XYZ file of C-alpha atoms in Angstrom:
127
model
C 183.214 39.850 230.712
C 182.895 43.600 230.900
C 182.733 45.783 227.726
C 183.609 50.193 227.479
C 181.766 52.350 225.226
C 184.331 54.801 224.945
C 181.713 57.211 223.049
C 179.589 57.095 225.796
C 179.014 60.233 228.073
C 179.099 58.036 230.881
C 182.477 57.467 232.744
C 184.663 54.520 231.995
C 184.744 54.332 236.134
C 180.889 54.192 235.953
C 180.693 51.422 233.331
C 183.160 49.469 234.706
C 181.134 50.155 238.248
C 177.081 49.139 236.699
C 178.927 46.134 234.108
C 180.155 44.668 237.849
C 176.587 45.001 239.256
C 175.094 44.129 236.024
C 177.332 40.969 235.510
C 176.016 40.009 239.756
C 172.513 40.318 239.299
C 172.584 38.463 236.237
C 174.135 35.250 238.454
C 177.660 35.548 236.271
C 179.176 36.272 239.368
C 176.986 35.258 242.450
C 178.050 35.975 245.839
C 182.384 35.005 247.194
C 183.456 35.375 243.411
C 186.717 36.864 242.918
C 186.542 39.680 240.744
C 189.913 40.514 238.335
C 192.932 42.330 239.840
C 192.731 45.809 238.936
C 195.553 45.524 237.027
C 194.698 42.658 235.056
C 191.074 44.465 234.659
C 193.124 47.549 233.265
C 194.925 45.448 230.639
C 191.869 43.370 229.604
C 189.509 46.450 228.698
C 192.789 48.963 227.993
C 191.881 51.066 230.913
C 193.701 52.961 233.399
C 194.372 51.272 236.495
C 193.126 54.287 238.762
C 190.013 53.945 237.129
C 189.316 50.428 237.709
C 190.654 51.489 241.499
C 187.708 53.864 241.715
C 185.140 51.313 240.204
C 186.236 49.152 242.814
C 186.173 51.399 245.460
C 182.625 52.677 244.746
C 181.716 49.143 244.304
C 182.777 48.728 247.902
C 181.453 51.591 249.770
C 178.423 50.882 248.143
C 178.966 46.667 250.185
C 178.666 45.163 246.378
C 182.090 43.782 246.883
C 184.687 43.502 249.751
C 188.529 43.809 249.101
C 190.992 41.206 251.494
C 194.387 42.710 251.763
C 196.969 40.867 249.517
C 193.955 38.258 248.388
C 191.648 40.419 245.762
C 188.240 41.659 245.963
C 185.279 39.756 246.326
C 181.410 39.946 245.521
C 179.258 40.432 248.496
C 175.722 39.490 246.872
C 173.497 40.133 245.152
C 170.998 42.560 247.596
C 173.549 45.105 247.557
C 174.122 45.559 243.763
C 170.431 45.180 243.455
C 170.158 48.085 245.558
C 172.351 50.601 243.811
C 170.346 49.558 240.320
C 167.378 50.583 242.368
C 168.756 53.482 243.416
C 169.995 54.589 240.034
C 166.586 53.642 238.362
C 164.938 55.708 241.104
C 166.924 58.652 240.398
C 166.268 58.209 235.803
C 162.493 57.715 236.360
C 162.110 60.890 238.377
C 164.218 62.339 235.821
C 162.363 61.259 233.046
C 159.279 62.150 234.960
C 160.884 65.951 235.298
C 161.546 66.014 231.322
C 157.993 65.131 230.935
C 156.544 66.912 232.715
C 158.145 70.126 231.473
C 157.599 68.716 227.617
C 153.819 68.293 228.621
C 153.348 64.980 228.276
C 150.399 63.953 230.363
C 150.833 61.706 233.267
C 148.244 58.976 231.741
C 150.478 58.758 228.712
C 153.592 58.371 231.150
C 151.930 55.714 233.106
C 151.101 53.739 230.126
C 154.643 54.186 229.254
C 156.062 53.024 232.169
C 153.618 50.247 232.171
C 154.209 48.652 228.383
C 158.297 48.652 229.704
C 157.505 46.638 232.607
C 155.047 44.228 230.550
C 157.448 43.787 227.912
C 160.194 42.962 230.392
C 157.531 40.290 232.086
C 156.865 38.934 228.699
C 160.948 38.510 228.420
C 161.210 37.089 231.742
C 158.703 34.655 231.028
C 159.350 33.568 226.818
């Protein structure tokens, strides 16, 4: 289901968190799907409970899931998860933009960057 990269610089909370929304916009888990216990989470990817705890609590403040006392947590839908991605890709592109920007990389050449990603995502969609 979910996989760490324990190399990675980002937190095992925060792949935990974006392989939950990944995993929901890809229709794995569409919306009323129980997600794993925490605990059983923990033991699956050999994790620390509390951070599972926090993936699921940012998960939830975010409305990608809902937790029911004493019956598990539960995935809201789909327009919620697809807004944190959004969010998050928001927040890399203007970073990117920043980076190149200061390594003078002219916005034509960052446009028809941006552009071949999206048409070779299309062209995945589509094959």
């Amino acid at each position: 289901m979910l996989s760490l990269d324990l190399q990675s610089r980002v937190p095992i909370y925060r792949q935990v968190e974006n392989g939950i929304i990944e995993l929901i916009l890809a229709g794995v888990c569409p919306e009323g799907t129980k997600l794993p216990s925490v605990r059983s989470l923990a033991m699956e990817l050999g994790a620390n409970p509390n951070t599972i705890q926090k993936a699921y609590q940012e998960l939830e403040s975010q409305g990608v899931i809902c937790s029911v006392g004493g019956k598990g947590s539960f995935v809201q839908g789909k327009a919620a998860a697809q807004a944190v991605l959004r969010g998050q890709a928001v927040q890399a592109l203007a970073e990117a933009a920043r980076q190149g920007v200061l390594a003078g990389l002219p916005r034509e050449e960052a446009a028809a960057i941006l552009a071949a990603a999206y048409d070779k995502k299309e062209g995945v969609m589509e094959g």
